[in-house]
């Protein structure tokens, strides 16, 4: 019974550790994603600012085939969608891990409470047995004295 409880405790601890690791990975991913997005946005703002000031560059940019191609637009959109999907997926996994961890924590608390109750009952029974033995020993002493 204790072995099963210990196994449950270890499994719950492992689940909490996995949830922490997943949360940490998610946090690092978000930070990296945010950092890259900020860098890219700054570069685009700089590019837009530089070319907005130069009218001849604006004409070149309007006619630039690669920038106006469907491929360039689609690729950027697809990449963004993939990253967004990955973020949603990781968030869902993290939520699932948290729920599982909560369930395991609840079960662990129940087992710990049960274990404490069993331990208390065992201690109480041992105390009762000891008291019974002492009472029997005293009765035996009383019988031995009266027999003399």
Short mmCIF file of C-alpha atoms in Angstrom, two decimals:
data_model
loop_
_atom_site.label_atom_id
_atom_site.label_comp_id
_atom_site.label_asym_id
_atom_site.label_seq_id
_atom_site.Cartn_x
_atom_site.Cartn_y
_atom_site.Cartn_z
CA UNK A 1 0.00 0.00 0.00
CA UNK A 2 2.83 2.40 0.89
CA UNK A 3 4.68 1.41 -2.28
CA UNK A 4 1.62 2.30 -4.37
CA UNK A 5 1.32 5.63 -2.60
CA UNK A 6 5.00 6.38 -3.11
CA UNK A 7 4.67 5.47 -6.79
CA UNK A 8 1.71 7.87 -7.08
CA UNK A 9 3.75 10.60 -5.38
CA UNK A 10 6.66 10.04 -7.76
CA UNK A 11 4.35 10.05 -10.79
CA UNK A 12 2.74 13.29 -9.64
CA UNK A 13 6.16 14.85 -9.10
CA UNK A 14 7.25 13.73 -12.57
CA UNK A 15 4.08 15.19 -14.08
CA UNK A 16 4.65 18.49 -12.30
CA UNK A 17 8.24 18.51 -13.55
CA UNK A 18 7.10 17.82 -17.13
CA UNK A 19 4.54 20.61 -16.88
CA UNK A 20 7.23 23.00 -15.61
CA UNK A 21 9.54 22.00 -18.47
CA UNK A 22 6.76 22.46 -21.04
CA UNK A 23 5.88 25.82 -19.53
CA UNK A 24 9.54 26.88 -19.61
CA UNK A 25 9.88 25.78 -23.26
CA UNK A 26 6.72 27.68 -24.11
CA UNK A 27 8.06 30.77 -22.35
CA UNK A 28 11.39 30.55 -24.21
CA UNK A 29 9.59 30.04 -27.52
CA UNK A 30 7.38 33.07 -26.90
CA UNK A 31 10.39 35.18 -25.93
CA UNK A 32 12.32 34.08 -29.03
CA UNK A 33 9.28 34.62 -31.25
CA UNK A 34 8.71 38.05 -29.74
CA UNK A 35 12.38 38.99 -30.11
CA UNK A 36 12.47 37.92 -33.76
CA UNK A 37 9.19 39.66 -34.50
CA UNK A 38 10.45 42.88 -32.91
CA UNK A 39 13.68 42.69 -34.91
CA UNK A 40 11.83 42.03 -38.15
CA UNK A 41 9.34 44.80 -37.47
CA UNK A 42 12.16 47.26 -36.74
CA UNK A 43 13.91 46.28 -39.98
CA UNK A 44 10.69 46.70 -41.96
CA UNK A 45 10.00 50.07 -40.35
CA UNK A 46 13.53 51.19 -41.16
CA UNK A 47 13.16 49.94 -44.74
CA UNK A 48 9.79 51.68 -45.14
CA UNK A 49 11.15 54.90 -43.68
CA UNK A 50 14.23 54.93 -45.94
CA UNK A 51 12.28 54.22 -49.10
CA UNK A 52 9.43 56.56 -48.22
CA UNK A 53 11.90 59.45 -48.25
CA UNK A 54 13.27 58.56 -51.70
CA UNK A 55 10.65 58.84 -54.52
CA UNK A 56 12.81 57.08 -57.11
CA UNK A 57 13.08 54.05 -54.83
CA UNK A 58 9.30 54.04 -54.40
CA UNK A 59 8.83 53.65 -58.13
CA UNK A 60 11.36 50.82 -58.21
CA UNK A 61 9.65 49.11 -55.29
CA UNK A 62 6.22 49.32 -56.89
CA UNK A 63 7.54 47.62 -59.99
CA UNK A 64 9.66 45.02 -58.17
CA UNK A 65 8.34 41.63 -59.22
CA UNK A 66 9.51 39.63 -56.21
CA UNK A 67 7.97 41.96 -53.65
CA UNK A 68 4.68 42.03 -55.52
CA UNK A 69 4.57 38.31 -56.26
CA UNK A 70 1.90 36.06 -54.82
CA UNK A 71 4.68 33.71 -53.71
CA UNK A 72 6.23 36.31 -51.41
CA UNK A 73 2.86 37.23 -49.93
CA UNK A 74 1.79 33.60 -49.52
CA UNK A 75 5.12 32.49 -48.02
CA UNK A 76 5.04 35.18 -45.36
CA UNK A 77 1.44 34.42 -44.54
CA UNK A 78 2.04 30.67 -44.39
CA UNK A 79 5.03 31.10 -42.10
CA UNK A 80 3.04 33.34 -39.81
CA UNK A 81 0.16 30.88 -39.77
CA UNK A 82 2.50 27.99 -38.96
CA UNK A 83 4.00 29.88 -36.04
CA UNK A 84 0.57 30.91 -34.79
CA UNK A 85 -0.62 27.32 -35.06
CA UNK A 86 2.46 26.14 -33.17
CA UNK A 87 1.80 28.68 -30.42
CA UNK A 88 -1.83 27.56 -30.15
CA UNK A 89 -0.75 23.92 -30.07
CA UNK A 90 1.86 24.52 -27.37
CA UNK A 91 -0.65 26.56 -25.36
CA UNK A 92 -3.17 23.72 -25.61
CA UNK A 93 -0.52 21.19 -24.54
CA UNK A 94 0.46 23.39 -21.61
CA UNK A 95 -3.19 23.73 -20.56
CA UNK A 96 -3.64 19.96 -20.82
CA UNK A 97 -0.49 19.34 -18.75
CA UNK A 98 -1.69 21.79 -16.11
CA UNK A 99 -5.06 20.04 -15.90
CA UNK A 100 -3.39 16.64 -15.62
CA UNK A 101 -1.05 17.99 -12.98
CA UNK A 102 -4.01 19.37 -11.01
CA UNK A 103 -5.78 16.01 -11.22
CA UNK A 104 -2.66 14.20 -10.04
CA UNK A 105 -2.14 16.72 -7.25
CA UNK A 106 -5.73 16.19 -6.12
CA UNK A 107 -5.32 12.42 -6.20
CA UNK A 108 -2.02 12.74 -4.34
CA UNK A 109 -3.65 14.86 -1.63
CA UNK A 110 -6.40 12.24 -1.27
CA UNK A 111 -3.82 9.46 -0.99
CA UNK A 112 -1.78 11.44 1.52
CA UNK A 113 -4.89 12.12 3.61
CA UNK A 114 -5.85 8.46 3.43
CA UNK A 115 -2.30 7.43 4.36
CA UNK A 116 -2.31 9.75 7.39
CA UNK A 117 -5.68 8.35 8.48
CA UNK A 118 -4.45 4.76 8.12
CA UNK A 119 -1.28 5.62 10.01
CA UNK A 120 -3.29 7.30 12.79
CA UNK A 121 -5.64 4.30 13.03
CA UNK A 122 -2.67 1.94 13.17
CA UNK A 123 -1.07 4.00 15.91
CA UNK A 124 -4.35 4.06 17.83
CA UNK A 125 -4.75 0.28 17.52
CA UNK A 126 -1.15 -0.24 18.64
CA UNK A 127 -1.79 1.99 21.64
CA UNK A 128 -4.96 0.06 22.47
CA UNK A 129 -3.07 -3.24 22.21
CA UNK A 130 -0.36 -1.89 24.48
CA UNK A 131 -2.93 -0.71 27.02
CA UNK A 132 -4.68 -4.09 26.84
CA UNK A 133 -1.37 -5.87 27.43
CA UNK A 134 -0.61 -3.61 30.39
CA UNK A 135 -4.09 -4.27 31.81
CA UNK A 136 -3.63 -8.03 31.37
CA UNK A 137 -0.18 -7.84 32.97
CA UNK A 138 -1.61 -5.95 35.96
CA UNK A 139 -4.42 -8.49 36.30
CA UNK A 140 -1.90 -11.31 36.16
CA UNK A 141 0.18 -9.62 38.87
CA UNK A 142 -2.95 -9.26 40.98
CA UNK A 143 -3.77 -12.96 40.54
CA UNK A 144 -0.18 -13.95 41.38
CA UNK A 145 -0.27 -11.89 44.61
CA UNK A 146 -3.56 -13.36 45.75
CA UNK A 147 -2.33 -16.89 45.02
CA UNK A 148 0.61 -16.47 47.40
#
